[in-house]
């Protein structure tokens, strides 16, 4: 059973290189010696190598926000799983709804990315799923979640200690300031767990998978999520850009008193 909770900060396209360097240093300082949970930062590709250098000797882990499915070749603008490993990444976000919306990433692309990442055996994919407001309002959420899981993960073999993280991010809750009701998240996570159980079996799910929530988490509403049974962690956007607030989120999730403040 994987017990440590994971909290992932997706910095999206919010920070310049200089700002990323500054914030990474603050994170490193804030989380010095922290090992009660796993904290991951996901800066833009531009800043990955520098962030990796800063994070040397710290418990914090590095992730990327996207990956391409081929190893190398004529794929202008793309980056491979091996390149991310070389840059110092241990995690990579796949199929974020912003990429599905603005870059037209579809099921097939997401599936190929998951496969490519698992082939390296050195990266943990963070596979994002979640319904849109139209799907929610037409009562199709459960179907959509199962469909997205099947499209992303069907036919995939999971070996050894390979981890896979499924991030449930209801599209309509991202960046709005209003997270969904924790009970709704718990229900959705149960649906996800049941669907994964069907696909891989319970042993693999408890050993190799984590299910986390993302969408407008902040230092106040996080407390209600902390006690949920089927929640292995969080994927955060906005709150991940403020080290003190982010630290409160982390401490809430793993039930520790908040640490000393660091200036933003
Ligand atoms: P917010 O926490 O800003 O809603 O973003 C969530 C998200 O998209 C993380 O990937």
XYZ file of N, CA and C and ligand atoms in Angstrom:
802
model
N 0.847 -1.208 0.000
C 0.000 0.000 0.000
C 0.878 1.251 0.000
N 0.582 2.195 -0.921
C 1.316 3.455 -0.929
C 0.664 4.381 0.088
N 1.406 4.813 1.068
C 0.764 5.567 2.130
C 1.022 7.070 2.053
N 2.187 7.457 1.574
C 2.500 8.887 1.590
C 1.577 9.657 0.657
N 1.020 10.750 1.171
C 0.207 11.611 0.314
C 1.131 12.411 -0.606
N 0.604 12.750 -1.775
C 1.407 13.521 -2.723
C 0.692 14.833 -3.034
N 1.456 15.920 -3.051
C 0.878 17.225 -3.378
C 1.726 17.808 -4.506
N 1.059 18.056 -5.624
C 1.765 18.462 -6.843
C 1.360 19.886 -7.207
N 2.357 20.742 -7.393
C 2.085 22.124 -7.805
C 2.344 22.254 -9.299
N 1.279 22.502 -10.042
C 1.392 22.727 -11.483
C 1.513 24.230 -11.700
N 2.712 24.669 -12.053
C 2.942 26.115 -12.198
C 2.468 26.640 -13.549
N 2.003 25.758 -14.406
C 1.433 26.142 -15.717
C 2.380 27.126 -16.433
N 1.830 28.108 -17.187
C 2.700 29.055 -17.912
C 2.700 30.386 -17.184
N 2.937 30.313 -15.871
C 2.777 31.521 -15.053
C 4.067 32.253 -14.720
N 5.196 31.569 -14.825
C 6.418 32.168 -14.278
C 7.516 32.268 -15.332
N 8.270 33.374 -15.283
C 9.466 33.494 -16.120
C 10.541 32.567 -15.545
N 11.649 32.460 -16.269
C 12.751 31.640 -15.766
C 13.238 32.178 -14.417
N 13.427 33.497 -14.356
C 13.929 34.102 -13.110
C 12.934 33.869 -11.965
N 11.663 34.011 -12.251
C 10.644 33.800 -11.201
C 10.612 32.332 -10.752
N 10.783 31.434 -11.713
C 10.800 30.010 -11.353
C 11.977 29.695 -10.440
N 13.126 30.246 -10.789
C 14.311 30.031 -9.956
C 14.049 30.540 -8.539
N 13.483 31.731 -8.451
C 13.202 32.319 -7.133
C 12.229 31.469 -6.331
N 11.143 31.045 -6.966
C 10.124 30.281 -6.234
C 10.637 28.879 -5.867
N 11.429 28.309 -6.743
C 11.982 26.976 -6.443
C 12.879 27.052 -5.210
N 13.666 28.129 -5.116
C 14.537 28.292 -3.938
C 13.698 28.429 -2.669
N 12.584 29.173 -2.772
C 11.714 29.329 -1.596
C 11.089 27.995 -1.198
N 10.669 27.242 -2.181
C 10.093 25.918 -1.885
C 11.133 25.028 -1.193
N 12.352 25.082 -1.738
C 13.407 24.225 -1.162
C 13.636 24.584 0.298
N 13.674 25.869 0.553
C 13.904 26.328 1.930
C 12.722 25.937 2.827
N 11.520 26.176 2.338
C 10.317 25.923 3.129
C 10.181 24.442 3.490
N 10.558 23.586 2.548
C 10.340 22.152 2.767
C 11.633 21.415 3.117
N 12.622 22.143 3.618
C 13.879 21.495 4.009
C 13.587 20.402 5.044
N 14.066 19.221 4.774
C 13.910 18.101 5.715
C 12.524 17.484 5.720
N 11.640 17.973 4.874
C 10.251 17.478 4.875
C 10.191 16.107 4.183
N 9.712 15.108 4.898
C 9.582 13.798 4.231
C 8.306 13.054 4.645
N 7.363 13.794 5.213
C 6.111 13.131 5.634
C 5.167 12.919 4.461
N 5.444 13.582 3.367
C 4.637 13.418 2.160
C 5.534 13.700 0.979
N 4.981 13.558 -0.215
C 5.765 13.831 -1.422
C 5.287 15.167 -1.998
N 6.230 16.099 -2.191
C 5.870 17.385 -2.804
C 6.580 17.492 -4.148
N 5.816 17.825 -5.173
C 6.355 17.892 -6.535
C 6.048 19.269 -7.113
N 7.040 19.881 -7.748
C 6.762 21.125 -8.483
C 6.892 20.852 -9.979
N 6.006 21.464 -10.750
C 6.009 21.280 -12.210
C 6.140 22.631 -12.900
N 7.382 23.101 -13.110
C 7.590 24.362 -13.813
C 7.468 24.159 -15.335
N 7.553 25.263 -16.082
C 7.592 25.168 -17.547
C 8.887 24.488 -17.986
N 8.882 23.893 -19.180
C 10.067 23.167 -19.669
C 11.331 24.020 -19.633
N 11.155 25.289 -19.984
C 12.270 26.240 -20.001
C 13.115 26.168 -18.730
N 12.453 25.930 -17.598
C 13.126 26.080 -16.307
C 13.463 24.743 -15.645
N 13.174 23.632 -16.330
C 13.318 22.330 -15.646
C 14.746 22.071 -15.164
N 15.719 22.269 -16.065
C 17.101 21.915 -15.683
C 17.582 22.767 -14.519
N 17.246 24.048 -14.568
C 17.697 24.932 -13.469
C 17.003 24.556 -12.163
N 15.713 24.246 -12.255
C 14.981 23.857 -11.042
C 15.593 22.571 -10.481
N 15.961 21.645 -11.374
C 16.565 20.382 -10.914
C 17.858 20.651 -10.154
N 18.653 21.589 -10.662
C 19.920 21.923 -9.980
C 19.637 22.476 -8.586
N 18.641 23.353 -8.504
C 18.318 23.959 -7.201
C 17.820 22.888 -6.233
N 17.042 21.944 -6.740
C 16.416 20.952 -5.855
C 17.373 19.854 -5.393
N 18.580 19.825 -5.965
C 19.559 18.798 -5.528
C 19.694 18.836 -4.012
N 19.648 17.668 -3.398
C 19.826 17.610 -1.944
C 18.547 17.905 -1.177
N 17.443 18.154 -1.886
C 16.176 18.383 -1.177
C 15.243 17.197 -1.430
N 14.184 17.130 -0.620
C 13.228 16.020 -0.775
C 12.221 16.314 -1.881
N 12.195 17.554 -2.344
C 11.201 17.929 -3.351
C 11.513 17.265 -4.684
N 10.458 16.961 -5.413
C 10.632 16.292 -6.703
C 10.192 17.223 -7.833
N 10.706 16.908 -9.027
C 10.432 17.742 -10.183
C 9.537 17.012 -11.180
N 8.585 17.753 -11.729
C 7.724 17.180 -12.765
C 7.596 18.138 -13.927
N 7.202 17.587 -15.089
C 6.945 18.414 -16.271
C 5.439 18.478 -16.506
N 5.044 19.390 -17.379
C 3.607 19.609 -17.602
C 3.089 18.896 -18.837
N 4.015 18.285 -19.598
C 3.613 17.641 -20.853
C 4.781 16.811 -21.369
N 4.481 15.914 -22.314
C 5.509 15.075 -22.926
C 5.000 14.654 -24.298
N 5.919 14.291 -25.194
C 5.503 13.730 -26.490
C 5.712 12.225 -26.460
N 5.068 11.506 -27.375
C 5.094 10.039 -27.296
C 6.246 9.391 -28.060
N 6.927 10.150 -28.950
C 8.055 9.552 -29.676
C 9.355 9.844 -28.933
N 10.390 8.984 -29.208
C 11.704 9.139 -28.549
C 12.453 10.363 -29.039
N 12.484 10.495 -30.375
C 13.228 11.600 -30.990
C 12.804 11.708 -32.443
N 13.204 12.784 -33.111
C 12.905 12.887 -34.535
C 12.291 14.221 -34.908
N 11.614 14.230 -36.040
C 11.112 15.479 -36.613
C 9.751 15.827 -36.002
N 9.789 16.307 -34.786
C 8.555 16.665 -34.066
C 8.766 18.039 -33.437
N 8.747 19.031 -34.285
C 9.092 20.394 -33.877
C 8.319 20.843 -32.636
N 9.055 21.306 -31.683
C 8.426 21.894 -30.496
C 8.113 20.899 -29.401
N 8.363 19.620 -29.649
C 7.983 18.616 -28.647
C 9.174 18.217 -27.774
N 8.876 17.474 -26.712
C 9.927 17.025 -25.794
C 9.624 15.590 -25.397
N 10.661 14.747 -25.383
C 10.433 13.310 -25.137
C 10.548 12.973 -23.650
N 10.086 11.778 -23.318
C 10.180 11.310 -21.929
C 11.644 11.239 -21.489
N 12.514 10.728 -22.370
C 13.940 10.633 -21.999
C 14.547 12.012 -21.742
N 14.111 12.984 -22.527
C 14.628 14.350 -22.324
C 14.196 14.884 -20.962
N 12.973 14.559 -20.575
C 12.499 15.019 -19.260
C 13.298 14.357 -18.144
N 13.596 13.079 -18.327
C 14.411 12.375 -17.321
C 15.785 13.047 -17.244
N 16.344 13.333 -18.415
C 17.667 13.974 -18.468
C 17.636 15.336 -17.763
N 16.507 16.023 -17.875
C 16.382 17.345 -17.230
C 16.189 17.233 -15.718
N 15.948 16.007 -15.246
C 15.823 15.822 -13.788
C 14.403 15.554 -13.309
N 13.484 15.270 -14.241
C 12.086 15.040 -13.843
C 11.864 13.606 -13.369
N 10.956 13.487 -12.419
C 10.483 12.167 -11.997
C 8.988 11.998 -12.254
N 8.342 13.093 -12.570
C 6.893 13.074 -12.820
C 6.589 13.826 -14.102
N 5.450 13.497 -14.701
C 4.977 14.307 -15.827
C 3.445 14.278 -15.880
N 2.881 15.463 -16.055
C 1.423 15.590 -16.192
C 1.043 15.226 -17.635
N -0.002 14.436 -17.769
C -0.465 14.040 -19.110
C -1.958 14.341 -19.234
N -2.341 14.951 -20.362
C -3.764 15.133 -20.679
C -4.473 16.170 -19.816
N -3.741 17.177 -19.362
C -4.412 18.232 -18.583
C -5.538 18.845 -19.427
N -6.624 19.221 -18.786
C -7.784 19.720 -19.552
C -7.449 20.988 -20.334
N -6.446 21.751 -19.857
C -6.073 22.945 -20.626
C -5.425 22.539 -21.954
N -4.699 21.436 -21.954
C -4.125 20.947 -23.214
C -5.209 20.320 -24.094
N -6.165 19.665 -23.449
C -7.265 19.106 -24.251
C -8.052 20.241 -24.903
N -8.198 21.344 -24.175
C -8.996 22.456 -24.701
C -8.230 23.284 -25.753
N -7.011 23.693 -25.412
C -6.319 24.636 -26.295
C -5.456 23.958 -27.355
N -4.998 22.745 -27.073
C -4.110 22.056 -28.017
C -4.806 20.866 -28.670
N -6.065 20.687 -28.369
C -6.866 19.598 -28.947
C -6.260 18.217 -28.692
N -5.701 18.024 -27.525
C -5.209 16.681 -27.189
C -6.398 15.753 -27.056
N -6.291 14.609 -27.703
C -7.421 13.673 -27.669
C -7.023 12.378 -26.966
N -7.993 11.481 -26.859
C -7.768 10.221 -26.140
C -6.558 9.459 -26.661
N -6.452 9.384 -28.007
C -5.371 8.592 -28.591
C -4.001 9.178 -28.217
N -3.900 10.485 -28.274
C -2.631 11.142 -27.936
C -2.278 10.889 -26.467
N -3.286 10.994 -25.616
C -3.043 10.804 -24.183
C -2.594 9.363 -23.917
N -3.246 8.425 -24.561
C -2.875 7.018 -24.401
C -1.416 6.789 -24.845
N -1.037 7.362 -25.993
C 0.328 7.155 -26.496
C 1.354 7.798 -25.555
N 0.969 8.909 -24.957
C 1.883 9.567 -24.014
C 2.081 8.713 -22.761
N 0.988 8.143 -22.271
C 1.111 7.288 -21.079
C 2.040 6.117 -21.395
N 1.826 5.490 -22.544
C 2.677 4.351 -22.934
C 4.150 4.748 -23.005
N 4.417 5.874 -23.663
C 5.807 6.322 -23.834
C 6.460 6.565 -22.475
N 5.704 7.149 -21.576
C 6.251 7.462 -20.251
C 6.523 6.178 -19.475
N 5.608 5.216 -19.558
C 5.818 3.967 -18.815
C 6.994 3.186 -19.399
N 7.231 3.337 -20.698
C 8.362 2.632 -21.311
C 9.700 3.098 -20.744
N 9.795 4.340 -20.349
C 11.065 4.808 -19.770
C 11.288 4.167 -18.399
N 10.188 3.826 -17.726
C 10.231 3.266 -16.361
C 10.942 4.187 -15.375
N 11.093 5.442 -15.740
C 11.779 6.379 -14.838
C 10.916 7.576 -14.489
N 9.709 7.598 -15.024
C 8.817 8.735 -14.799
C 7.468 8.223 -14.311
N 6.859 8.987 -13.439
C 5.499 8.675 -13.008
C 4.519 9.567 -13.766
N 3.608 8.971 -14.547
C 2.622 9.817 -15.215
C 1.537 10.280 -14.255
N 1.126 11.515 -14.419
C -0.018 12.067 -13.671
C -1.104 12.267 -14.723
N -2.013 11.327 -14.787
C -3.004 11.314 -15.870
C -4.249 12.078 -15.412
N -4.548 13.157 -16.131
C -5.669 14.015 -15.714
C -6.966 13.595 -16.394
N -7.998 13.480 -15.603
C -9.331 13.223 -16.149
C -10.312 14.167 -15.451
N -11.509 14.285 -15.998
C -12.505 15.147 -15.352
C -13.552 15.608 -16.341
N -14.740 15.825 -15.831
C -15.865 16.184 -16.704
C -15.966 17.696 -16.884
N -16.560 18.095 -18.006
C -16.858 19.512 -18.246
C -18.186 19.855 -17.560
N -18.517 21.125 -17.552
C -19.779 21.537 -16.929
C -20.984 20.942 -17.689
N -20.873 20.855 -19.018
C -21.989 20.290 -19.804
C -22.182 18.817 -19.432
N -21.072 18.115 -19.293
C -21.167 16.683 -18.942
C -21.727 16.503 -17.539
N -21.337 17.390 -16.658
C -21.873 17.310 -15.288
C -23.378 17.574 -15.304
N -23.757 18.637 -16.018
C -25.171 19.030 -15.974
C -26.079 18.054 -16.699
N -25.501 17.265 -17.607
C -26.340 16.255 -18.269
C -26.173 14.881 -17.592
N -25.669 14.904 -16.356
C -25.574 13.675 -15.556
C -24.707 12.603 -16.187
N -23.662 13.027 -16.897
C -22.819 12.032 -17.582
C -21.456 11.864 -16.906
N -21.292 12.445 -15.726
C -19.970 12.433 -15.120
C -19.376 11.029 -14.969
N -20.127 10.122 -14.392
C -19.558 8.804 -14.105
C -19.110 8.124 -15.398
N -19.973 8.222 -16.408
C -19.645 7.620 -17.694
C -18.366 8.243 -18.260
N -18.281 9.580 -18.188
C -17.127 10.285 -18.756
C -15.834 9.865 -18.051
N -15.892 9.741 -16.736
C -14.674 9.370 -15.987
C -14.196 7.972 -16.377
N -15.146 7.050 -16.470
C -14.772 5.670 -16.816
C -14.229 5.623 -18.241
N -14.891 6.354 -19.121
C -14.456 6.411 -20.527
C -13.029 6.980 -20.624
N -12.772 8.045 -19.904
C -11.448 8.663 -19.977
C -10.369 7.726 -19.433
N -10.693 7.016 -18.358
C -9.720 6.062 -17.798
C -9.437 4.944 -18.791
N -10.509 4.430 -19.384
C -10.318 3.321 -20.317
C -9.510 3.760 -21.530
N -9.835 4.951 -22.031
C -9.107 5.430 -23.211
C -7.630 5.669 -22.886
N -7.363 6.164 -21.715
C -5.962 6.472 -21.365
C -5.170 5.213 -21.025
N -5.816 4.250 -20.374
C -5.039 3.192 -19.709
C -5.318 1.768 -20.187
N -6.330 1.578 -21.034
C -6.630 0.195 -21.462
C -5.432 -0.434 -22.161
N -5.188 -1.690 -21.851
C -4.123 -2.433 -22.526
C -2.735 -2.103 -22.003
N -2.661 -1.303 -20.973
C -1.351 -0.916 -20.415
C -0.939 -1.951 -19.364
N 0.324 -2.359 -19.417
C 0.829 -3.263 -18.381
C 1.563 -2.455 -17.325
N 1.306 -2.792 -16.079
C 1.980 -2.074 -14.987
C 2.931 -3.051 -14.302
N 4.218 -2.739 -14.336
C 5.209 -3.665 -13.782
C 5.833 -3.127 -12.497
N 6.262 -4.053 -11.640
C 7.075 -3.717 -10.466
C 6.491 -2.595 -9.641
N 7.346 -1.613 -9.346
C 6.934 -0.496 -8.497
C 6.436 0.709 -9.283
N 6.258 0.537 -10.577
C 5.808 1.678 -11.389
C 4.573 2.334 -10.776
N 4.658 3.628 -10.578
C 3.494 4.360 -10.059
C 2.735 5.037 -11.185
N 1.432 5.093 -11.029
C 0.594 5.891 -11.931
C -0.335 6.723 -11.046
N -0.386 8.003 -11.334
C -1.284 8.879 -10.575
C -2.435 9.294 -11.480
N -3.639 9.113 -10.991
C -4.813 9.614 -11.711
C -5.285 10.859 -10.967
N -5.319 11.979 -11.692
C -5.767 13.237 -11.068
C -7.181 13.534 -11.549
N -8.106 13.542 -10.601
C -9.476 13.918 -10.937
C -9.594 15.438 -10.845
N -9.720 16.072 -12.007
C -9.856 17.530 -12.044
C -11.136 17.889 -12.798
N -12.237 18.130 -12.082
C -13.442 18.567 -12.775
C -13.141 19.875 -13.502
N -13.308 19.882 -14.818
C -12.840 21.016 -15.620
C -13.477 22.318 -15.135
N -14.720 22.227 -14.722
C -15.473 23.422 -14.322
C -15.017 23.982 -12.969
N -14.187 23.251 -12.251
C -13.719 23.756 -10.947
C -12.312 24.343 -11.034
N -11.652 24.191 -12.189
C -10.262 24.642 -12.299
C -10.196 26.162 -12.435
N -9.418 26.770 -11.576
C -9.170 28.207 -11.682
C -10.372 29.086 -11.368
N -11.413 28.537 -10.791
C -12.622 29.330 -10.526
C -12.655 29.856 -9.101
N -11.815 29.328 -8.239
C -11.844 29.724 -6.835
C -12.832 28.909 -6.013
N -13.631 28.093 -6.670
C -14.600 27.272 -5.939
C -14.350 25.795 -6.226
N -13.870 25.094 -5.220
C -13.649 23.653 -5.383
C -15.003 22.947 -5.313
N -15.052 21.702 -5.737
C -16.311 20.968 -5.628
C -16.517 20.557 -4.174
N -17.705 20.088 -3.866
C -17.957 19.588 -2.516
C -17.050 18.385 -2.270
N -16.410 18.314 -1.112
C -15.538 17.166 -0.831
C -16.264 15.825 -1.002
N -17.550 15.788 -0.643
C -18.286 14.518 -0.791
C -18.405 14.121 -2.264
N -18.491 15.125 -3.143
C -18.546 14.844 -4.583
C -17.202 14.283 -5.062
N -16.132 14.864 -4.523
C -14.801 14.367 -4.889
C -14.642 12.925 -4.407
N -15.092 12.665 -3.196
C -14.991 11.319 -2.639
C -15.772 10.323 -3.516
N -16.955 10.742 -3.943
C -17.768 9.874 -4.791
C -17.051 9.604 -6.132
N -16.548 10.681 -6.737
C -15.861 10.519 -8.024
C -14.633 9.615 -7.862
N -13.910 9.776 -6.746
C -12.722 8.948 -6.535
C -13.100 7.476 -6.368
N -14.254 7.241 -5.771
C -14.715 5.845 -5.642
C -15.015 5.254 -7.013
N -15.664 6.054 -7.851
C -15.958 5.596 -9.219
C -14.642 5.261 -9.935
N -13.675 6.156 -9.768
C -12.376 5.952 -10.429
C -11.716 4.675 -9.904
N -11.747 4.507 -8.591
C -11.112 3.314 -8.007
C -11.786 2.038 -8.499
N -13.115 2.057 -8.570
C -13.836 0.867 -9.039
C -13.492 0.569 -10.491
N -13.445 1.620 -11.309
C -13.125 1.408 -12.732
C -11.705 0.863 -12.875
N -10.779 1.401 -12.084
C -9.391 0.916 -12.148
C -9.296 -0.524 -11.644
N -10.054 -0.823 -10.595
C -10.080 -2.203 -10.091
C -10.493 -3.163 -11.189
N -11.521 -2.780 -11.941
C -11.993 -3.617 -13.049
C -10.904 -3.818 -14.086
N -10.133 -2.760 -14.328
C -9.136 -2.829 -15.403
C -7.861 -3.555 -14.975
N -7.432 -3.333 -13.729
C -6.106 -3.835 -13.326
C -6.137 -4.807 -12.155
N -7.236 -4.845 -11.428
C -7.290 -5.678 -10.222
C -6.887 -4.885 -8.993
N -7.432 -5.312 -7.856
C -7.248 -4.524 -6.632
C -5.805 -4.441 -6.149
N -5.040 -5.518 -6.362
C -3.674 -5.518 -5.839
C -2.838 -4.429 -6.523
N -2.947 -4.373 -7.858
C -2.203 -3.346 -8.615
C -2.687 -1.951 -8.204
N -3.981 -1.808 -8.024
C -4.491 -0.471 -7.690
C -3.951 -0.011 -6.344
N -3.934 -0.907 -5.369
C -3.456 -0.451 -4.058
C -1.934 -0.270 -4.044
N -1.208 -0.999 -4.884
C 0.259 -0.870 -4.860
C 0.786 0.208 -5.784
N 0.158 0.357 -6.941
C 0.774 1.155 -8.005
C 0.050 2.455 -8.344
N -1.164 2.611 -7.856
C -1.951 3.780 -8.263
C -2.211 4.729 -7.101
N -2.266 6.016 -7.416
C -2.780 7.005 -6.484
C -3.870 7.785 -7.200
N -4.877 8.185 -6.443
C -5.951 9.007 -7.010
C -5.961 10.323 -6.242
N -5.794 11.411 -6.979
C -5.697 12.709 -6.316
C -6.735 13.663 -6.904
N -6.975 14.769 -6.189
C -7.969 15.749 -6.637
C -7.293 17.060 -7.032
N -7.853 17.734 -8.034
C -7.382 19.068 -8.408
C -8.532 19.961 -8.822
N -8.451 21.242 -8.490
C -9.480 22.209 -8.885
C -9.791 23.162 -7.753
N -9.175 24.358 -7.794
C -9.472 25.450 -6.847
C -9.259 25.082 -5.384
N -8.281 24.259 -5.134
C -7.913 23.996 -3.732
C -7.186 25.223 -3.187
N -7.519 25.615 -1.961
C -6.770 26.684 -1.308
C -6.544 26.319 0.162
N -5.868 27.225 0.880
C -5.471 26.863 2.246
C -6.680 26.766 3.177
N -7.840 27.291 2.746
C -9.037 27.208 3.594
C -9.871 25.962 3.302
N -10.189 25.763 2.022
C -11.095 24.630 1.719
C -10.393 23.269 1.809
N -9.068 23.282 1.859
C -8.348 22.003 1.838
C -8.684 21.112 3.038
N -9.024 21.742 4.147
C -9.230 20.946 5.375
C -10.331 19.917 5.193
N -11.360 20.323 4.439
C -12.471 19.395 4.242
C -12.076 18.200 3.365
N -11.017 18.385 2.579
C -10.581 17.290 1.710
C -9.634 16.340 2.439
N -9.020 16.866 3.505
C -7.949 16.114 4.160
C -8.426 14.763 4.701
N -9.699 14.719 5.116
C -10.174 13.500 5.775
C -10.757 12.471 4.802
N -10.809 12.802 3.531
C -11.467 11.869 2.605
C -10.696 10.555 2.514
N -11.465 9.505 2.436
C -10.872 8.159 2.496
C -10.132 7.794 1.207
N -10.761 8.169 0.085
C -10.223 7.733 -1.212
C -9.366 8.802 -1.873
N -8.651 9.590 -1.099
C -7.896 10.683 -1.681
C -6.434 10.592 -1.289
N -5.580 10.384 -2.276
C -4.162 10.177 -1.986
C -3.336 11.447 -2.132
N -4.000 12.552 -2.464
C -3.238 13.779 -2.592
C -3.949 14.808 -3.435
N -3.185 15.828 -3.858
C -3.772 16.977 -4.566
C -2.883 17.409 -5.732
N -3.538 17.933 -6.765
C -2.846 18.620 -7.858
C -3.362 20.054 -7.836
N -2.485 21.010 -7.536
C -2.955 22.386 -7.373
C -2.349 23.313 -8.427
N -3.092 24.371 -8.739
C -2.619 25.392 -9.667
C -2.273 26.649 -8.897
N -3.251 27.555 -8.793
C -3.024 28.885 -8.204
C -2.326 28.875 -6.855
N -2.776 28.033 -5.932
C -2.199 28.070 -4.584
C -0.737 27.597 -4.576
N -0.351 26.886 -5.618
C 1.028 26.394 -5.716
C 2.023 27.480 -6.066
N 1.514 28.690 -6.357
C 2.414 29.795 -6.702
C 2.766 30.648 -5.489
N 2.170 30.300 -4.331
C 2.447 31.072 -3.101
C 2.948 30.097 -2.053
N 4.205 30.228 -1.713
C 4.839 29.174 -0.922
C 4.184 28.997 0.453
N 3.805 30.091 1.115
C 3.210 29.931 2.450
C 1.840 29.272 2.387
N 1.010 29.716 1.447
C -0.315 29.099 1.293
C -0.179 27.633 0.890
N 0.752 27.394 -0.023
C 0.958 26.010 -0.462
C 1.389 25.134 0.709
N 2.268 25.692 1.531
C 2.737 24.940 2.690
C 1.571 24.603 3.625
N 0.639 25.558 3.784
C -0.540 25.280 4.629
C -1.363 24.145 4.036
N -1.500 24.152 2.725
C -2.241 23.074 2.055
C -1.573 21.734 2.351
N -0.258 21.710 2.178
C 0.482 20.454 2.413
C 0.311 20.005 3.858
N 0.492 20.944 4.771
C 0.398 20.582 6.193
C -1.003 20.091 6.535
N -2.021 20.688 5.936
C -3.399 20.251 6.216
C -3.615 18.825 5.746
N -3.102 18.559 4.577
C -3.343 17.236 4.000
C -2.631 16.150 4.781
N -1.462 16.476 5.297
C -0.776 15.434 6.057
C -0.854 15.675 7.564
N -1.747 16.612 7.946
C -2.051 16.827 9.367
C -0.842 17.183 10.222
N -0.110 18.194 9.768
C 1.014 18.688 10.571
C 0.797 20.163 10.873
N 1.360 20.671 11.964
C 1.253 22.109 12.189
C 1.996 22.868 11.090
N 1.489 24.067 10.715
C 2.119 24.841 9.642
C 3.538 25.244 10.017
N 4.433 25.292 9.029
C 5.839 25.601 9.282
C 6.086 27.094 9.347
N 7.376 27.453 9.413
C 7.684 28.887 9.531
C 7.414 29.585 8.201
N 7.014 30.895 8.256
C 6.687 31.594 7.015
C 7.927 31.922 6.192
N 7.780 31.947 4.874
C 8.836 32.410 3.986
C 8.229 33.505 3.147
N 8.987 34.608 2.941
C 8.401 35.754 2.196
C 8.108 35.354 0.752
N 6.926 35.771 0.225
C 6.604 35.494 -1.183
C 7.312 36.490 -2.094
P -6.344 25.597 -9.709
O -5.863 24.986 -8.421
O -5.786 26.939 -9.994
O -7.829 25.520 -9.851
O -5.745 24.650 -10.895
C -5.895 23.288 -10.791
C -5.147 22.657 -11.898
O -5.484 22.789 -13.051
C -3.952 21.884 -11.540
O -3.483 21.150 -12.621
